């Protein structure tokens, strides 16, 4: 109760299974007394391209544009574009970040990758030697909740899909100091019975009831590749 | 000679190291008598978002938008948006696809992920049971050429970065039947001497001279996770 949750949601259709998962999360977490904010990326027409438009005013080096350097400098002087500042504010306030999306090509949809590319800039999410356990977004939790179009076997190695999650969970969240909860995965919701779909939705709702008691997973390379 | 190459390029700045790598590839391959096409994604302001706008005219199911189903249906009736049709034509004609980009968050920049999401639709790149070695883009080669902001150790597991490449090389290219050549990686070009940078550019040029003699790598899960 009193916890703040940001759900970054990347699906075009509210009536989709991802849309139902979002709705359940908003309802269940609100019922718990959490304050829930949703960044509905498609509805916001969120810009995924990392360009010069993300910097308001002058460039640090207008001779050769370097996105990483320019956004870092812009962050320090308060010169990032309005849409980024708003997303950063939501991240800053959140105790938990939930990413809700359909897996596309073994990965996040581009619109969500663009959120990562543009929002988590140097100075805000990490800094020179402030990475991984020293990252700037410590004391936050994250959870990747996604649907997959294929069976687990298609994406798993020796029955385990953790390898697929390495770039997202370790490479992004852990890098920024954000702790990672077990991913929540729904396999082929489009190819199962209505009854099975309801079970999957109920399981998500059930998990959220005790979410705050969960321990983060070990996100180190050793855990992934032991 | 006579081979067709499509370079999908994702960097904002022509004067960047990625820009130099692109220039070298165009020059060297053209000199060999190849026909080279470049999709300069930022310059084209390529759209990374997968939306209803990708389908011209009516939807298959306008009650609930499903991007995968709609683009598949649109592909079959020739109803994909013009920018996608143009990219698909370039892919269709190419013998080799080179992806040139800076690694962002252990992955492709969103604009390039958007190219994958939107161009490689069902019916064009793969189909119901036509995946992996049976994918629809057989007899094509691909090569991921990218720069990394950190040392190899940062991204490697037991000294090997192949795990990072699994979603791109196996999950996308191999899935469509495209064969994969060894990736070409330049580590921290911004943090090395001018001399070292020149060496890296020369190495790329050198590699391209004998590129057509290279054998594709084994892209199976077994190769990655043996």
PDB file of N, CA and C in Angstrom, chain A residues 11-13 15 42 45-51 63-67 104-111 113-114 116-117 120 126 132 154-155 157-158 163-164 166-167 170-172 175-176 190 221 225-226, chain B residues 11-13 15 42 45-51 63-67 104-111 113-114 116-117 120 126 132 154-155 157-158 163-164 166-167 170-172 175-176 190 221 225-226:
ATOM      1  N   UNK A  11       1.365  -2.445 -26.530  1.00  0.00           N
ATOM      2  CA  UNK A  11       0.508  -3.197 -27.453  1.00  0.00           C
ATOM      3  C   UNK A  11      -0.482  -2.222 -28.077  1.00  0.00           C
ATOM      4  N   UNK A  12      -0.794  -2.464 -29.339  1.00  0.00           N
ATOM      5  CA  UNK A  12      -1.657  -1.535 -30.092  1.00  0.00           C
ATOM      6  C   UNK A  12      -3.128  -1.681 -29.719  1.00  0.00           C
ATOM      7  N   UNK A  13      -3.509  -2.853 -29.208  1.00  0.00           N
ATOM      8  CA  UNK A  13      -4.930  -3.174 -29.094  1.00  0.00           C
ATOM      9  C   UNK A  13      -5.361  -3.440 -27.638  1.00  0.00           C
ATOM     10  N   UNK A  15      -8.030  -4.662 -26.600  1.00  0.00           N
ATOM     11  CA  UNK A  15      -8.732  -5.939 -26.447  1.00  0.00           C
ATOM     12  C   UNK A  15      -7.812  -7.154 -26.557  1.00  0.00           C
ATOM     13  N   UNK A  42       1.940   2.993 -27.563  1.00  0.00           N
ATOM     14  CA  UNK A  42       1.292   3.207 -28.867  1.00  0.00           C
ATOM     15  C   UNK A  42       0.263   4.328 -28.789  1.00  0.00           C
ATOM     16  N   UNK A  45       1.725   7.508 -28.971  1.00  0.00           N
ATOM     17  CA  UNK A  45       2.562   7.627 -30.179  1.00  0.00           C
ATOM     18  C   UNK A  45       4.000   7.932 -29.767  1.00  0.00           C
ATOM     19  N   UNK A  46       4.468   7.181 -28.787  1.00  0.00           N
ATOM     20  CA  UNK A  46       5.810   7.415 -28.257  1.00  0.00           C
ATOM     21  C   UNK A  46       6.865   7.289 -29.367  1.00  0.00           C
ATOM     22  N   UNK A  47       7.770   8.242 -29.397  1.00  0.00           N
ATOM     23  CA  UNK A  47       8.830   8.292 -30.417  1.00  0.00           C
ATOM     24  C   UNK A  47       9.957   7.315 -30.063  1.00  0.00           C
ATOM     25  N   UNK A  48      10.243   6.318 -30.889  1.00  0.00           N
ATOM     26  CA  UNK A  48      11.317   5.378 -30.547  1.00  0.00           C
ATOM     27  C   UNK A  48      12.688   5.793 -31.090  1.00  0.00           C
ATOM     28  N   UNK A  49      12.708   6.764 -32.007  1.00  0.00           N
ATOM     29  CA  UNK A  49      13.976   7.130 -32.657  1.00  0.00           C
ATOM     30  C   UNK A  49      14.796   8.084 -31.810  1.00  0.00           C
ATOM     31  N   UNK A  50      16.052   7.754 -31.633  1.00  0.00           N
ATOM     32  CA  UNK A  50      16.971   8.569 -30.841  1.00  0.00           C
ATOM     33  C   UNK A  50      17.597   9.605 -31.768  1.00  0.00           C
ATOM     34  N   UNK A  51      17.108  10.830 -31.707  1.00  0.00           N
ATOM     35  CA  UNK A  51      17.603  11.843 -32.638  1.00  0.00           C
ATOM     36  C   UNK A  51      17.935  13.157 -31.945  1.00  0.00           C
ATOM     37  N   UNK A  63      29.336  19.680 -34.499  1.00  0.00           N
ATOM     38  CA  UNK A  63      30.126  19.224 -35.648  1.00  0.00           C
ATOM     39  C   UNK A  63      29.865  17.748 -35.968  1.00  0.00           C
ATOM     40  N   UNK A  64      29.707  16.970 -34.902  1.00  0.00           N
ATOM     41  CA  UNK A  64      29.469  15.536 -35.091  1.00  0.00           C
ATOM     42  C   UNK A  64      28.534  15.071 -33.976  1.00  0.00           C
ATOM     43  N   UNK A  65      27.343  14.674 -34.351  1.00  0.00           N
ATOM     44  CA  UNK A  65      26.314  14.348 -33.371  1.00  0.00           C
ATOM     45  C   UNK A  65      26.554  12.990 -32.720  1.00  0.00           C
ATOM     46  N   UNK A  66      26.667  13.000 -31.401  1.00  0.00           N
ATOM     47  CA  UNK A  66      26.847  11.762 -30.643  1.00  0.00           C
ATOM     48  C   UNK A  66      25.696  11.709 -29.630  1.00  0.00           C
ATOM     49  N   UNK A  67      24.762  10.800 -29.867  1.00  0.00           N
ATOM     50  CA  UNK A  67      23.533  10.771 -29.065  1.00  0.00           C
ATOM     51  C   UNK A  67      23.801  10.595 -27.574  1.00  0.00           C
ATOM     52  N   UNK A 104       8.614  -9.860 -29.700  1.00  0.00           N
ATOM     53  CA  UNK A 104       8.694  -9.694 -31.164  1.00  0.00           C
ATOM     54  C   UNK A 104      10.117 -10.068 -31.547  1.00  0.00           C
ATOM     55  N   UNK A 105      10.309 -11.067 -32.337  1.00  0.00           N
ATOM     56  CA  UNK A 105      11.669 -11.407 -32.766  1.00  0.00           C
ATOM     57  C   UNK A 105      12.621 -11.582 -31.585  1.00  0.00           C
ATOM     58  N   UNK A 106      12.219 -12.422 -30.658  1.00  0.00           N
ATOM     59  CA  UNK A 106      13.076 -12.761 -29.504  1.00  0.00           C
ATOM     60  C   UNK A 106      13.418 -11.535 -28.665  1.00  0.00           C
ATOM     61  N   UNK A 107      12.569 -10.492 -28.722  1.00  0.00           N
ATOM     62  CA  UNK A 107      12.961  -9.246 -28.079  1.00  0.00           C
ATOM     63  C   UNK A 107      11.765  -8.335 -27.851  1.00  0.00           C
ATOM     64  N   UNK A 108      12.037  -7.170 -27.301  1.00  0.00           N
ATOM     65  CA  UNK A 108      10.986  -6.167 -27.134  1.00  0.00           C
ATOM     66  C   UNK A 108      10.556  -5.610 -28.485  1.00  0.00           C
ATOM     67  N   UNK A 109       9.306  -5.142 -28.610  1.00  0.00           N
ATOM     68  CA  UNK A 109       8.936  -4.388 -29.813  1.00  0.00           C
ATOM     69  C   UNK A 109       9.776  -3.108 -29.881  1.00  0.00           C
ATOM     70  N   UNK A 110      10.002  -2.602 -31.084  1.00  0.00           N
ATOM     71  CA  UNK A 110      10.851  -1.419 -31.266  1.00  0.00           C
ATOM     72  C   UNK A 110      10.390  -0.236 -30.418  1.00  0.00           C
ATOM     73  N   UNK A 111       9.087  -0.058 -30.291  1.00  0.00           N
ATOM     74  CA  UNK A 111       8.603   1.114 -29.558  1.00  0.00           C
ATOM     75  C   UNK A 111       9.046   1.059 -28.089  1.00  0.00           C
ATOM     76  N   UNK A 113      11.804  -0.732 -27.068  1.00  0.00           N
ATOM     77  CA  UNK A 113      13.258  -0.557 -27.095  1.00  0.00           C
ATOM     78  C   UNK A 113      13.602   0.926 -27.188  1.00  0.00           C
ATOM     79  N   UNK A 114      12.783   1.673 -27.930  1.00  0.00           N
ATOM     80  CA  UNK A 114      13.009   3.109 -28.049  1.00  0.00           C
ATOM     81  C   UNK A 114      12.815   3.820 -26.713  1.00  0.00           C
ATOM     82  N   UNK A 116      13.542   2.503 -23.826  1.00  0.00           N
ATOM     83  CA  UNK A 116      14.801   2.216 -23.100  1.00  0.00           C
ATOM     84  C   UNK A 116      15.924   3.131 -23.628  1.00  0.00           C
ATOM     85  N   UNK A 117      16.065   3.179 -24.956  1.00  0.00           N
ATOM     86  CA  UNK A 117      17.142   3.954 -25.578  1.00  0.00           C
ATOM     87  C   UNK A 117      17.093   5.426 -25.187  1.00  0.00           C
ATOM     88  N   UNK A 120      16.459   6.111 -20.569  1.00  0.00           N
ATOM     89  CA  UNK A 120      17.499   5.715 -19.610  1.00  0.00           C
ATOM     90  C   UNK A 120      18.863   6.295 -19.982  1.00  0.00           C
ATOM     91  N   UNK A 126      22.372   5.911 -15.067  1.00  0.00           N
ATOM     92  CA  UNK A 126      23.705   5.385 -14.724  1.00  0.00           C
ATOM     93  C   UNK A 126      24.683   6.527 -14.945  1.00  0.00           C
ATOM     94  N   UNK A 132      25.513  -1.216 -12.856  1.00  0.00           N
ATOM     95  CA  UNK A 132      25.134  -2.457 -12.177  1.00  0.00           C
ATOM     96  C   UNK A 132      24.725  -2.161 -10.733  1.00  0.00           C
ATOM     97  N   UNK A 154      10.639 -23.358 -28.163  1.00  0.00           N
ATOM     98  CA  UNK A 154      11.172 -22.590 -29.289  1.00  0.00           C
ATOM     99  C   UNK A 154      12.227 -21.587 -28.853  1.00  0.00           C
ATOM    100  N   UNK A 155      12.099 -21.100 -27.645  1.00  0.00           N
ATOM    101  CA  UNK A 155      12.969 -20.035 -27.181  1.00  0.00           C
ATOM    102  C   UNK A 155      13.939 -20.489 -26.098  1.00  0.00           C
ATOM    103  N   UNK A 157      16.731 -22.854 -24.045  1.00  0.00           N
ATOM    104  CA  UNK A 157      17.954 -23.622 -24.181  1.00  0.00           C
ATOM    105  C   UNK A 157      17.993 -24.538 -22.979  1.00  0.00           C
ATOM    106  N   UNK A 158      18.065 -25.824 -23.215  1.00  0.00           N
ATOM    107  CA  UNK A 158      18.002 -26.795 -22.119  1.00  0.00           C
ATOM    108  C   UNK A 158      16.816 -26.498 -21.190  1.00  0.00           C
ATOM    109  N   UNK A 163      18.342 -17.193 -21.113  1.00  0.00           N
ATOM    110  CA  UNK A 163      19.352 -16.642 -22.024  1.00  0.00           C
ATOM    111  C   UNK A 163      18.781 -15.513 -22.862  1.00  0.00           C
ATOM    112  N   UNK A 164      17.509 -15.673 -23.203  1.00  0.00           N
ATOM    113  CA  UNK A 164      16.789 -14.680 -23.974  1.00  0.00           C
ATOM    114  C   UNK A 164      16.629 -13.383 -23.196  1.00  0.00           C
ATOM    115  N   UNK A 166      18.651 -12.180 -20.866  1.00  0.00           N
ATOM    116  CA  UNK A 166      19.935 -11.619 -20.468  1.00  0.00           C
ATOM    117  C   UNK A 166      20.119 -10.174 -20.938  1.00  0.00           C
ATOM    118  N   UNK A 167      19.905  -9.867 -22.231  1.00  0.00           N
ATOM    119  CA  UNK A 167      20.106  -8.461 -22.641  1.00  0.00           C
ATOM    120  C   UNK A 167      19.145  -7.489 -21.957  1.00  0.00           C
ATOM    121  N   UNK A 170      19.650  -8.180 -17.499  1.00  0.00           N
ATOM    122  CA  UNK A 170      20.993  -7.845 -17.027  1.00  0.00           C
ATOM    123  C   UNK A 170      21.519  -6.590 -17.727  1.00  0.00           C
ATOM    124  N   UNK A 171      21.396  -6.579 -19.066  1.00  0.00           N
ATOM    125  CA  UNK A 171      22.009  -5.512 -19.866  1.00  0.00           C
ATOM    126  C   UNK A 171      21.360  -4.153 -19.672  1.00  0.00           C
ATOM    127  N   UNK A 172      20.083  -4.128 -19.352  1.00  0.00           N
ATOM    128  CA  UNK A 172      19.419  -2.835 -19.160  1.00  0.00           C
ATOM    129  C   UNK A 172      19.100  -2.604 -17.683  1.00  0.00           C
ATOM    130  N   UNK A 175      21.996  -3.095 -15.210  1.00  0.00           N
ATOM    131  CA  UNK A 175      23.006  -2.066 -15.508  1.00  0.00           C
ATOM    132  C   UNK A 175      22.672  -0.751 -14.801  1.00  0.00           C
ATOM    133  N   UNK A 176      21.381  -0.431 -14.707  1.00  0.00           N
ATOM    134  CA  UNK A 176      20.944   0.824 -14.076  1.00  0.00           C
ATOM    135  C   UNK A 176      20.733   0.668 -12.567  1.00  0.00           C
ATOM    136  N   UNK A 190      -2.874 -16.835 -27.962  1.00  0.00           N
ATOM    137  CA  UNK A 190      -3.804 -16.860 -29.101  1.00  0.00           C
ATOM    138  C   UNK A 190      -4.179 -18.274 -29.533  1.00  0.00           C
ATOM    139  N   UNK A 221      25.851 -12.332 -14.431  1.00  0.00           N
ATOM    140  CA  UNK A 221      26.222 -13.281 -15.495  1.00  0.00           C
ATOM    141  C   UNK A 221      26.329 -14.705 -14.950  1.00  0.00           C
ATOM    142  N   UNK A 225      24.591 -17.882 -16.660  1.00  0.00           N
ATOM    143  CA  UNK A 225      25.448 -18.761 -17.435  1.00  0.00           C
ATOM    144  C   UNK A 225      26.238 -19.726 -16.574  1.00  0.00           C
ATOM    145  N   UNK A 226      25.620 -20.116 -15.474  1.00  0.00           N
ATOM    146  CA  UNK A 226      26.347 -21.023 -14.594  1.00  0.00           C
ATOM    147  C   UNK A 226      26.460 -22.386 -15.258  1.00  0.00           C
TER     148      UNK A 226
ATOM    149  N   UNK B  11      22.777   4.925 -37.902  1.00  0.00           N
ATOM    150  CA  UNK B  11      23.488   5.923 -37.101  1.00  0.00           C
ATOM    151  C   UNK B  11      23.076   7.302 -37.587  1.00  0.00           C
ATOM    152  N   UNK B  12      22.984   8.247 -36.637  1.00  0.00           N
ATOM    153  CA  UNK B  12      22.487   9.590 -36.961  1.00  0.00           C
ATOM    154  C   UNK B  12      23.537  10.441 -37.681  1.00  0.00           C
ATOM    155  N   UNK B  13      24.821  10.105 -37.485  1.00  0.00           N
ATOM    156  CA  UNK B  13      25.890  11.023 -37.881  1.00  0.00           C
ATOM    157  C   UNK B  13      26.844  10.413 -38.919  1.00  0.00           C
ATOM    158  N   UNK B  15      29.610  11.453 -39.886  1.00  0.00           N
ATOM    159  CA  UNK B  15      31.025  11.557 -39.482  1.00  0.00           C
ATOM    160  C   UNK B  15      31.381  10.588 -38.349  1.00  0.00           C
ATOM    161  N   UNK B  42      17.994   6.575 -40.204  1.00  0.00           N
ATOM    162  CA  UNK B  42      17.723   7.897 -39.622  1.00  0.00           C
ATOM    163  C   UNK B  42      17.480   8.933 -40.718  1.00  0.00           C
ATOM    164  N   UNK B  45      14.202   8.791 -41.972  1.00  0.00           N
ATOM    165  CA  UNK B  45      13.226   8.912 -40.886  1.00  0.00           C
ATOM    166  C   UNK B  45      12.336   7.674 -40.846  1.00  0.00           C
ATOM    167  N   UNK B  46      12.991   6.525 -40.938  1.00  0.00           N
ATOM    168  CA  UNK B  46      12.263   5.263 -40.982  1.00  0.00           C
ATOM    169  C   UNK B  46      11.374   5.101 -39.743  1.00  0.00           C
ATOM    170  N   UNK B  47      10.166   4.686 -39.957  1.00  0.00           N
ATOM    171  CA  UNK B  47       9.177   4.517 -38.878  1.00  0.00           C
ATOM    172  C   UNK B  47       9.419   3.192 -38.154  1.00  0.00           C
ATOM    173  N   UNK B  48       9.722   3.205 -36.869  1.00  0.00           N
ATOM    174  CA  UNK B  48       9.959   1.931 -36.162  1.00  0.00           C
ATOM    175  C   UNK B  48       8.684   1.342 -35.529  1.00  0.00           C
ATOM    176  N   UNK B  49       7.621   2.127 -35.447  1.00  0.00           N
ATOM    177  CA  UNK B  49       6.420   1.670 -34.756  1.00  0.00           C
ATOM    178  C   UNK B  49       5.556   0.800 -35.653  1.00  0.00           C
ATOM    179  N   UNK B  50       5.171  -0.337 -35.121  1.00  0.00           N
ATOM    180  CA  UNK B  50       4.327  -1.285 -35.858  1.00  0.00           C
ATOM    181  C   UNK B  50       2.872  -0.923 -35.596  1.00  0.00           C
ATOM    182  N   UNK B  51       2.228  -0.274 -36.536  1.00  0.00           N
ATOM    183  CA  UNK B  51       0.860   0.192 -36.286  1.00  0.00           C
ATOM    184  C   UNK B  51      -0.074  -0.131 -37.448  1.00  0.00           C
ATOM    185  N   UNK B  63     -12.176  -5.439 -35.481  1.00  0.00           N
ATOM    186  CA  UNK B  63     -12.674  -5.475 -34.103  1.00  0.00           C
ATOM    187  C   UNK B  63     -11.544  -5.483 -33.079  1.00  0.00           C
ATOM    188  N   UNK B  64     -10.478  -6.211 -33.430  1.00  0.00           N
ATOM    189  CA  UNK B  64      -9.335  -6.303 -32.514  1.00  0.00           C
ATOM    190  C   UNK B  64      -8.074  -6.393 -33.367  1.00  0.00           C
ATOM    191  N   UNK B  65      -7.249  -5.370 -33.298  1.00  0.00           N
ATOM    192  CA  UNK B  65      -6.083  -5.267 -34.169  1.00  0.00           C
ATOM    193  C   UNK B  65      -4.965  -6.209 -33.731  1.00  0.00           C
ATOM    194  N   UNK B  66      -4.568  -7.086 -34.662  1.00  0.00           N
ATOM    195  CA  UNK B  66      -3.462  -8.008 -34.404  1.00  0.00           C
ATOM    196  C   UNK B  66      -2.420  -7.764 -35.490  1.00  0.00           C
ATOM    197  N   UNK B  67      -1.300  -7.152 -35.128  1.00  0.00           N
ATOM    198  CA  UNK B  67      -0.321  -6.710 -36.125  1.00  0.00           C
ATOM    199  C   UNK B  67       0.204  -7.857 -36.991  1.00  0.00           C
ATOM    200  N   UNK B 104      23.229  -0.668 -28.648  1.00  0.00           N
ATOM    201  CA  UNK B 104      22.546   0.181 -27.663  1.00  0.00           C
ATOM    202  C   UNK B 104      21.923  -0.770 -26.666  1.00  0.00           C
ATOM    203  N   UNK B 105      22.273  -0.721 -25.424  1.00  0.00           N
ATOM    204  CA  UNK B 105      21.629  -1.569 -24.427  1.00  0.00           C
ATOM    205  C   UNK B 105      21.657  -3.045 -24.843  1.00  0.00           C
ATOM    206  N   UNK B 106      22.846  -3.534 -25.136  1.00  0.00           N
ATOM    207  CA  UNK B 106      23.031  -4.956 -25.469  1.00  0.00           C
ATOM    208  C   UNK B 106      22.207  -5.379 -26.674  1.00  0.00           C
ATOM    209  N   UNK B 107      21.881  -4.416 -27.555  1.00  0.00           N
ATOM    210  CA  UNK B 107      20.959  -4.751 -28.619  1.00  0.00           C
ATOM    211  C   UNK B 107      20.998  -3.735 -29.751  1.00  0.00           C
ATOM    212  N   UNK B 108      20.172  -3.948 -30.761  1.00  0.00           N
ATOM    213  CA  UNK B 108      20.046  -2.988 -31.847  1.00  0.00           C
ATOM    214  C   UNK B 108      19.383  -1.709 -31.352  1.00  0.00           C
ATOM    215  N   UNK B 109      19.681  -0.562 -31.997  1.00  0.00           N
ATOM    216  CA  UNK B 109      18.894   0.642 -31.706  1.00  0.00           C
ATOM    217  C   UNK B 109      17.435   0.393 -32.122  1.00  0.00           C
ATOM    218  N   UNK B 110      16.504   1.079 -31.483  1.00  0.00           N
ATOM    219  CA  UNK B 110      15.076   0.862 -31.751  1.00  0.00           C
ATOM    220  C   UNK B 110      14.731   1.031 -33.228  1.00  0.00           C
ATOM    221  N   UNK B 111      15.368   1.974 -33.900  1.00  0.00           N
ATOM    222  CA  UNK B 111      15.014   2.224 -35.301  1.00  0.00           C
ATOM    223  C   UNK B 111      15.327   0.991 -36.160  1.00  0.00           C
ATOM    224  N   UNK B 113      15.521  -2.171 -34.858  1.00  0.00           N
ATOM    225  CA  UNK B 113      14.580  -3.204 -34.415  1.00  0.00           C
ATOM    226  C   UNK B 113      13.235  -3.003 -35.111  1.00  0.00           C
ATOM    227  N   UNK B 114      12.869  -1.748 -35.318  1.00  0.00           N
ATOM    228  CA  UNK B 114      11.634  -1.446 -36.024  1.00  0.00           C
ATOM    229  C   UNK B 114      11.668  -1.917 -37.474  1.00  0.00           C
ATOM    230  N   UNK B 116      13.268  -4.558 -38.487  1.00  0.00           N
ATOM    231  CA  UNK B 116      13.044  -6.014 -38.385  1.00  0.00           C
ATOM    232  C   UNK B 116      11.552  -6.302 -38.156  1.00  0.00           C
ATOM    233  N   UNK B 117      10.968  -5.592 -37.195  1.00  0.00           N
ATOM    234  CA  UNK B 117       9.573  -5.822 -36.815  1.00  0.00           C
ATOM    235  C   UNK B 117       8.627  -5.620 -37.998  1.00  0.00           C
ATOM    236  N   UNK B 120      10.099  -7.715 -41.952  1.00  0.00           N
ATOM    237  CA  UNK B 120      10.160  -9.179 -42.043  1.00  0.00           C
ATOM    238  C   UNK B 120       8.836  -9.831 -41.638  1.00  0.00           C
ATOM    239  N   UNK B 126       8.935 -15.518 -43.698  1.00  0.00           N
ATOM    240  CA  UNK B 126       8.724 -16.859 -43.164  1.00  0.00           C
ATOM    241  C   UNK B 126       7.248 -17.167 -43.341  1.00  0.00           C
ATOM    242  N   UNK B 132      13.336 -21.137 -39.906  1.00  0.00           N
ATOM    243  CA  UNK B 132      14.720 -21.600 -39.785  1.00  0.00           C
ATOM    244  C   UNK B 132      15.249 -22.078 -41.147  1.00  0.00           C
ATOM    245  N   UNK B 154      32.827  -6.770 -20.945  1.00  0.00           N
ATOM    246  CA  UNK B 154      31.558  -6.303 -20.415  1.00  0.00           C
ATOM    247  C   UNK B 154      30.364  -7.077 -20.952  1.00  0.00           C
ATOM    248  N   UNK B 155      30.512  -7.581 -22.162  1.00  0.00           N
ATOM    249  CA  UNK B 155      29.383  -8.221 -22.830  1.00  0.00           C
ATOM    250  C   UNK B 155      29.576  -9.721 -22.985  1.00  0.00           C
ATOM    251  N   UNK B 157      30.523 -13.706 -22.051  1.00  0.00           N
ATOM    252  CA  UNK B 157      30.389 -14.747 -21.051  1.00  0.00           C
ATOM    253  C   UNK B 157      31.494 -15.751 -21.353  1.00  0.00           C
ATOM    254  N   UNK B 158      32.306 -16.011 -20.378  1.00  0.00           N
ATOM    255  CA  UNK B 158      33.471 -16.870 -20.603  1.00  0.00           C
ATOM    256  C   UNK B 158      34.240 -16.448 -21.856  1.00  0.00           C
ATOM    257  N   UNK B 163      26.430 -15.133 -26.978  1.00  0.00           N
ATOM    258  CA  UNK B 163      25.138 -15.190 -26.289  1.00  0.00           C
ATOM    259  C   UNK B 163      24.300 -13.947 -26.556  1.00  0.00           C
ATOM    260  N   UNK B 164      25.018 -12.852 -26.672  1.00  0.00           N
ATOM    261  CA  UNK B 164      24.403 -11.567 -26.970  1.00  0.00           C
ATOM    262  C   UNK B 164      23.787 -11.566 -28.363  1.00  0.00           C
ATOM    263  N   UNK B 166      22.586 -14.162 -30.043  1.00  0.00           N
ATOM    264  CA  UNK B 166      21.584 -15.211 -30.201  1.00  0.00           C
ATOM    265  C   UNK B 166      20.221 -14.678 -30.664  1.00  0.00           C
ATOM    266  N   UNK B 167      19.654 -13.658 -29.987  1.00  0.00           N
ATOM    267  CA  UNK B 167      18.340 -13.187 -30.461  1.00  0.00           C
ATOM    268  C   UNK B 167      18.380 -12.612 -31.879  1.00  0.00           C
ATOM    269  N   UNK B 170      20.205 -15.825 -34.487  1.00  0.00           N
ATOM    270  CA  UNK B 170      19.381 -17.030 -34.544  1.00  0.00           C
ATOM    271  C   UNK B 170      17.892 -16.667 -34.593  1.00  0.00           C
ATOM    272  N   UNK B 171      17.480 -15.782 -33.699  1.00  0.00           N
ATOM    273  CA  UNK B 171      16.057 -15.469 -33.543  1.00  0.00           C
ATOM    274  C   UNK B 171      15.450 -14.735 -34.725  1.00  0.00           C
ATOM    275  N   UNK B 172      16.253 -13.951 -35.432  1.00  0.00           N
ATOM    276  CA  UNK B 172      15.712 -13.216 -36.582  1.00  0.00           C
ATOM    277  C   UNK B 172      16.225 -13.794 -37.904  1.00  0.00           C
ATOM    278  N   UNK B 175      15.879 -17.593 -38.353  1.00  0.00           N
ATOM    279  CA  UNK B 175      14.445 -17.893 -38.386  1.00  0.00           C
ATOM    280  C   UNK B 175      13.871 -17.711 -39.794  1.00  0.00           C
ATOM    281  N   UNK B 176      14.386 -16.707 -40.515  1.00  0.00           N
ATOM    282  CA  UNK B 176      13.911 -16.418 -41.881  1.00  0.00           C
ATOM    283  C   UNK B 176      14.670 -17.214 -42.940  1.00  0.00           C
ATOM    284  N   UNK B 190      35.452   5.072 -29.766  1.00  0.00           N
ATOM    285  CA  UNK B 190      35.586   6.450 -29.265  1.00  0.00           C
ATOM    286  C   UNK B 190      36.701   6.598 -28.231  1.00  0.00           C
ATOM    287  N   UNK B 221      20.991 -23.470 -32.013  1.00  0.00           N
ATOM    288  CA  UNK B 221      21.122 -23.386 -30.555  1.00  0.00           C
ATOM    289  C   UNK B 221      22.328 -24.183 -30.056  1.00  0.00           C
ATOM    290  N   UNK B 225      25.075 -22.691 -27.523  1.00  0.00           N
ATOM    291  CA  UNK B 225      24.987 -23.105 -26.122  1.00  0.00           C
ATOM    292  C   UNK B 225      25.590 -24.472 -25.885  1.00  0.00           C
ATOM    293  N   UNK B 226      26.571 -24.804 -26.660  1.00  0.00           N
ATOM    294  CA  UNK B 226      27.184 -26.137 -26.484  1.00  0.00           C
ATOM    295  C   UNK B 226      27.924 -26.192 -25.145  1.00  0.00           C
TER     296      UNK B 226
END
